[in-house]
């Protein structure tokens, strides 16, 4: 309903609305994927640092959660690009928009887990477990 009102107010046809929605969601993915790539690149280097072995079970578990959620976020955020390419010129823009929207929400959720657990990992070393968990909880609440 709101989309129809917006389209009427803008004087857009249904095809123009879909074109705009595709462009907007792909732009959102482009912006988000940069953050994911930076975090992922940083995480790839951590096990090769001399103090990585000092993390202990908690630290290595948090690292694994961070690494896995960031890798999954990358995959989920890139998926709409592949989906768009598969359906290119097949008049399936509404399916592309719906898939990209779900992927963006899923990718952002996984990114929130990745960022939160990365902060937990670092602050556990810097401030201790209690403050690290508190800050991570605040990030989680604000991220929702």
PDB file of N, CA and C in Angstrom, residues 14 16 24 34 36 39-40 42 45 51 66-68 70 87 94 107 113-114 124 130 132 135 138:
ATOM      1  N   UNK A  14       4.842   0.903 -12.512  1.00  0.00           N
ATOM      2  CA  UNK A  14       5.340  -0.262 -11.758  1.00  0.00           C
ATOM      3  C   UNK A  14       6.758  -0.676 -12.181  1.00  0.00           C
ATOM      4  N   UNK A  16       9.103   1.304 -13.346  1.00  0.00           N
ATOM      5  CA  UNK A  16      10.036   2.304 -12.820  1.00  0.00           C
ATOM      6  C   UNK A  16      10.281   2.093 -11.328  1.00  0.00           C
ATOM      7  N   UNK A  24      18.364   0.674  -5.683  1.00  0.00           N
ATOM      8  CA  UNK A  24      18.553   1.024  -4.274  1.00  0.00           C
ATOM      9  C   UNK A  24      19.101  -0.141  -3.463  1.00  0.00           C
ATOM     10  N   UNK A  34      31.529  -3.584   1.641  1.00  0.00           N
ATOM     11  CA  UNK A  34      32.836  -3.005   1.946  1.00  0.00           C
ATOM     12  C   UNK A  34      33.190  -3.225   3.413  1.00  0.00           C
ATOM     13  N   UNK A  36      32.054  -5.541   5.381  1.00  0.00           N
ATOM     14  CA  UNK A  36      32.260  -6.976   5.588  1.00  0.00           C
ATOM     15  C   UNK A  36      33.648  -7.388   5.101  1.00  0.00           C
ATOM     16  N   UNK A  39      36.418  -6.246   7.586  1.00  0.00           N
ATOM     17  CA  UNK A  39      36.424  -7.103   8.770  1.00  0.00           C
ATOM     18  C   UNK A  39      36.963  -8.487   8.434  1.00  0.00           C
ATOM     19  N   UNK A  40      36.522  -9.053   7.331  1.00  0.00           N
ATOM     20  CA  UNK A  40      36.958 -10.390   6.932  1.00  0.00           C
ATOM     21  C   UNK A  40      38.467 -10.427   6.682  1.00  0.00           C
ATOM     22  N   UNK A  42      40.763  -8.497   7.973  1.00  0.00           N
ATOM     23  CA  UNK A  42      41.411  -8.408   9.277  1.00  0.00           C
ATOM     24  C   UNK A  42      41.395  -9.759   9.980  1.00  0.00           C
ATOM     25  N   UNK A  45      43.962 -12.457   9.038  1.00  0.00           N
ATOM     26  CA  UNK A  45      45.348 -12.303   9.489  1.00  0.00           C
ATOM     27  C   UNK A  45      45.563 -12.706  10.948  1.00  0.00           C
ATOM     28  N   UNK A  51      50.485 -13.662  19.211  1.00  0.00           N
ATOM     29  CA  UNK A  51      49.719 -13.806  20.455  1.00  0.00           C
ATOM     30  C   UNK A  51      48.400 -14.540  20.274  1.00  0.00           C
ATOM     31  N   UNK A  66      33.167 -15.239  15.014  1.00  0.00           N
ATOM     32  CA  UNK A  66      33.369 -14.011  14.239  1.00  0.00           C
ATOM     33  C   UNK A  66      33.710 -14.333  12.793  1.00  0.00           C
ATOM     34  N   UNK A  67      34.624 -15.247  12.612  1.00  0.00           N
ATOM     35  CA  UNK A  67      35.074 -15.616  11.264  1.00  0.00           C
ATOM     36  C   UNK A  67      33.931 -16.234  10.457  1.00  0.00           C
ATOM     37  N   UNK A  68      33.221 -17.165  11.059  1.00  0.00           N
ATOM     38  CA  UNK A  68      32.138 -17.860  10.349  1.00  0.00           C
ATOM     39  C   UNK A  68      30.999 -16.897  10.017  1.00  0.00           C
ATOM     40  N   UNK A  70      31.116 -13.681   9.644  1.00  0.00           N
ATOM     41  CA  UNK A  70      31.563 -12.719   8.635  1.00  0.00           C
ATOM     42  C   UNK A  70      31.655 -13.373   7.262  1.00  0.00           C
ATOM     43  N   UNK A  87      18.888 -14.049 -13.526  1.00  0.00           N
ATOM     44  CA  UNK A  87      17.559 -13.659 -14.000  1.00  0.00           C
ATOM     45  C   UNK A  87      17.583 -12.430 -14.910  1.00  0.00           C
ATOM     46  N   UNK A  94      10.841  -8.213  -9.794  1.00  0.00           N
ATOM     47  CA  UNK A  94      10.184  -8.292  -8.484  1.00  0.00           C
ATOM     48  C   UNK A  94      10.788  -9.429  -7.653  1.00  0.00           C
ATOM     49  N   UNK A 107      22.222 -10.775   5.619  1.00  0.00           N
ATOM     50  CA  UNK A 107      23.632 -10.387   5.617  1.00  0.00           C
ATOM     51  C   UNK A 107      23.951  -9.375   6.700  1.00  0.00           C
ATOM     52  N   UNK A 113      26.396  -9.913  14.059  1.00  0.00           N
ATOM     53  CA  UNK A 113      27.025 -10.961  14.875  1.00  0.00           C
ATOM     54  C   UNK A 113      28.545 -10.881  14.740  1.00  0.00           C
ATOM     55  N   UNK A 114      29.028 -10.696  13.518  1.00  0.00           N
ATOM     56  CA  UNK A 114      30.470 -10.597  13.289  1.00  0.00           C
ATOM     57  C   UNK A 114      31.098  -9.404  13.984  1.00  0.00           C
ATOM     58  N   UNK A 124      37.704  -8.362  25.317  1.00  0.00           N
ATOM     59  CA  UNK A 124      38.019  -9.393  26.307  1.00  0.00           C
ATOM     60  C   UNK A 124      39.502  -9.324  26.666  1.00  0.00           C
ATOM     61  N   UNK A 130      33.924  -9.279  31.591  1.00  0.00           N
ATOM     62  CA  UNK A 130      32.684  -8.602  31.994  1.00  0.00           C
ATOM     63  C   UNK A 130      32.372  -7.366  31.154  1.00  0.00           C
ATOM     64  N   UNK A 132      33.613  -6.544  28.338  1.00  0.00           N
ATOM     65  CA  UNK A 132      33.521  -6.940  26.927  1.00  0.00           C
ATOM     66  C   UNK A 132      32.125  -7.458  26.600  1.00  0.00           C
ATOM     67  N   UNK A 135      29.591  -4.449  26.606  1.00  0.00           N
ATOM     68  CA  UNK A 135      29.669  -3.641  25.382  1.00  0.00           C
ATOM     69  C   UNK A 135      29.094  -4.410  24.203  1.00  0.00           C
ATOM     70  N   UNK A 138      25.355  -4.239  24.301  1.00  0.00           N
ATOM     71  CA  UNK A 138      24.869  -2.927  23.860  1.00  0.00           C
ATOM     72  C   UNK A 138      24.904  -2.840  22.337  1.00  0.00           C
TER      73      UNK A 138
END
